[in-house]
GROMACS .gro file of C-alpha atoms in nm:
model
  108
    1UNK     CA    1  10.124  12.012  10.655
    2UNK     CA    2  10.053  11.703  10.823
    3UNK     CA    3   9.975  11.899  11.151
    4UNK     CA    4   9.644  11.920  11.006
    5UNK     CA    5   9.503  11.609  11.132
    6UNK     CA    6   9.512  11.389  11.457
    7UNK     CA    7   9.662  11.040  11.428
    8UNK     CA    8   9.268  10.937  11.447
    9UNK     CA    9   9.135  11.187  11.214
   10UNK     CA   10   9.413  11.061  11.001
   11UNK     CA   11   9.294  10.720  11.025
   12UNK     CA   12   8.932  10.783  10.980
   13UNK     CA   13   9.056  10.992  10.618
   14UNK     CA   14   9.284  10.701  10.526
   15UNK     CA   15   9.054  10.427  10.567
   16UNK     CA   16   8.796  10.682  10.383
   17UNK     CA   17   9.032  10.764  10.113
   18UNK     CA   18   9.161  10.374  10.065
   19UNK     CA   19   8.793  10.238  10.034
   20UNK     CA   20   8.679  10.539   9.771
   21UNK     CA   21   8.973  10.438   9.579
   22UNK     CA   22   8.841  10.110   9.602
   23UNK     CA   23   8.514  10.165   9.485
   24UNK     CA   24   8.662  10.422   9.212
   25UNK     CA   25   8.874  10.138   9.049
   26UNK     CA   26   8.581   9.853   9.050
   27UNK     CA   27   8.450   9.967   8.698
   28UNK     CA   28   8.777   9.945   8.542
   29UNK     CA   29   8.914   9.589   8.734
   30UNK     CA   30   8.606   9.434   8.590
   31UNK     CA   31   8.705   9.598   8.262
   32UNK     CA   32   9.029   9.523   8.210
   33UNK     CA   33   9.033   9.218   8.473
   34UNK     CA   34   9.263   9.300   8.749
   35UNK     CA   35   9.163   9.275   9.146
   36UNK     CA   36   9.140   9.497   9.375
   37UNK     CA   37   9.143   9.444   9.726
   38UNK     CA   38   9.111   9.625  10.065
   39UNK     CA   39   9.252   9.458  10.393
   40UNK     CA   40   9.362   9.536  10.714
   41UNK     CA   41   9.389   9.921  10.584
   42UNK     CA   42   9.585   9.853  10.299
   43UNK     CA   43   9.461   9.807   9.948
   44UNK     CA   44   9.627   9.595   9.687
   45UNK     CA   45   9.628   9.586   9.310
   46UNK     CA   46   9.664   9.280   9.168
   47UNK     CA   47   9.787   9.202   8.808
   48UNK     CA   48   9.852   8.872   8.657
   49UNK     CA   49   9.825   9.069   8.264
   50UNK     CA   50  10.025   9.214   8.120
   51UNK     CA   51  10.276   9.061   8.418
   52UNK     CA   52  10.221   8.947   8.714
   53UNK     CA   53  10.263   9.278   8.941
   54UNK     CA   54  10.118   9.427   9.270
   55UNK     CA   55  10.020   9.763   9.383
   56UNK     CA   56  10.000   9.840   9.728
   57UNK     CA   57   9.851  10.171   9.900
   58UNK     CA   58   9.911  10.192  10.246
   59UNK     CA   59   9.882  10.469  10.538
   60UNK     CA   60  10.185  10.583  10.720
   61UNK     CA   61  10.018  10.719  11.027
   62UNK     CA   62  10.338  10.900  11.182
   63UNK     CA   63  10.373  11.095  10.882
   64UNK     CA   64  10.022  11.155  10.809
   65UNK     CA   65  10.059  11.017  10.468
   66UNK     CA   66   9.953  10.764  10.219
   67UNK     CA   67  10.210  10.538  10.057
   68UNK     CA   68  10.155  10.419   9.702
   69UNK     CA   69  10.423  10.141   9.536
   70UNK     CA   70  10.395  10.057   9.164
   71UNK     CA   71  10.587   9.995   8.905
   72UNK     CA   72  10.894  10.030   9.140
   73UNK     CA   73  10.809  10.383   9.266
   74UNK     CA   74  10.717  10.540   9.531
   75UNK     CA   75  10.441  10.817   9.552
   76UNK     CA   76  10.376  10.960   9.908
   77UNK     CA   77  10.053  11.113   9.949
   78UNK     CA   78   9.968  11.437  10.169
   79UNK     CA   79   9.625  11.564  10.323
   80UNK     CA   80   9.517  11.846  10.119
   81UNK     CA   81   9.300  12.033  10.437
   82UNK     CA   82   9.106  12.285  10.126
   83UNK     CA   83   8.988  11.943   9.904
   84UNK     CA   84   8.958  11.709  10.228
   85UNK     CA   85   9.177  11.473  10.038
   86UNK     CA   86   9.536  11.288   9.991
   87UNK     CA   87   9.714  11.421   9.703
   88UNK     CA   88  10.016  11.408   9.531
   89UNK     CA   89  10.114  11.760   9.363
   90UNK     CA   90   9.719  11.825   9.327
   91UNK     CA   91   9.669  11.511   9.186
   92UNK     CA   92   9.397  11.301   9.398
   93UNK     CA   93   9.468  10.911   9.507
   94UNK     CA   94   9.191  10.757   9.329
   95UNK     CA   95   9.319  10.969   8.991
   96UNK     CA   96   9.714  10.873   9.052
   97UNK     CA   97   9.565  10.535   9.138
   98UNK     CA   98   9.369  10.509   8.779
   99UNK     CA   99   9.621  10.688   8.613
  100UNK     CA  100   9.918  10.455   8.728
  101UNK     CA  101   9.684  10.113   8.650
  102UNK     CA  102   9.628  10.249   8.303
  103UNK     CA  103   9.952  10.313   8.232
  104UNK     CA  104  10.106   9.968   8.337
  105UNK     CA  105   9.825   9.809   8.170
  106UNK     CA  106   9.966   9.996   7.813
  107UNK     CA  107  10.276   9.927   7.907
  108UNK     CA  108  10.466  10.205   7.937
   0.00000   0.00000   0.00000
């Protein structure tokens, strides 16, 4: 599937993708009182409660995919061409994003 897109369309979708997520998770860091932070084209989550932890979300350009690590797993993230997004069995980044931070934040 990853045939779909140029290593610079690619890039242009990642970097679009990474900083939506971004935006998407604002509301909830200053919620719950987490970072969240975009550099270099990778974006971090940043716990220090419930435990000190780290997300990371990074594009893997020679696969065409985006790499998510939390809670020592990884999720690998393909462009779905019909919803112009990266997704994970249908699931969208920013919603696997939210969805993982809420569930280490419960604990589970």
């Amino acid at each position: 599937m990853h045939e779909t897109l140029t290593e610079q369309d690619f890039r242009l979708q990642a970097d679009r993708a990474l900083e939506q997520t971004q935006r998407s998770l604002l509301p909830l860091a200053d919620e719950e009182g987490f970072e969240v932070e975009l550099q270099n084209g990778v974006l971090q989550v940043i716990f220090e409660d419930p435990a000190p932890a780290k997300f990371v979300v990074s594009p893997n350009a020679p696969v065409r995919q985006i790499w998510v690590s939390a809670m020592s797993r990884s999720y690998k993230l393909t462009w779905a061409p019909d919803w112009s997004r990266f997704e994970l069995d249908g699931e969208p980044l920013d919603a696997l994003l939210a969805r993982l931070v809420r569930q280490f934040l419960s604990g589970q």
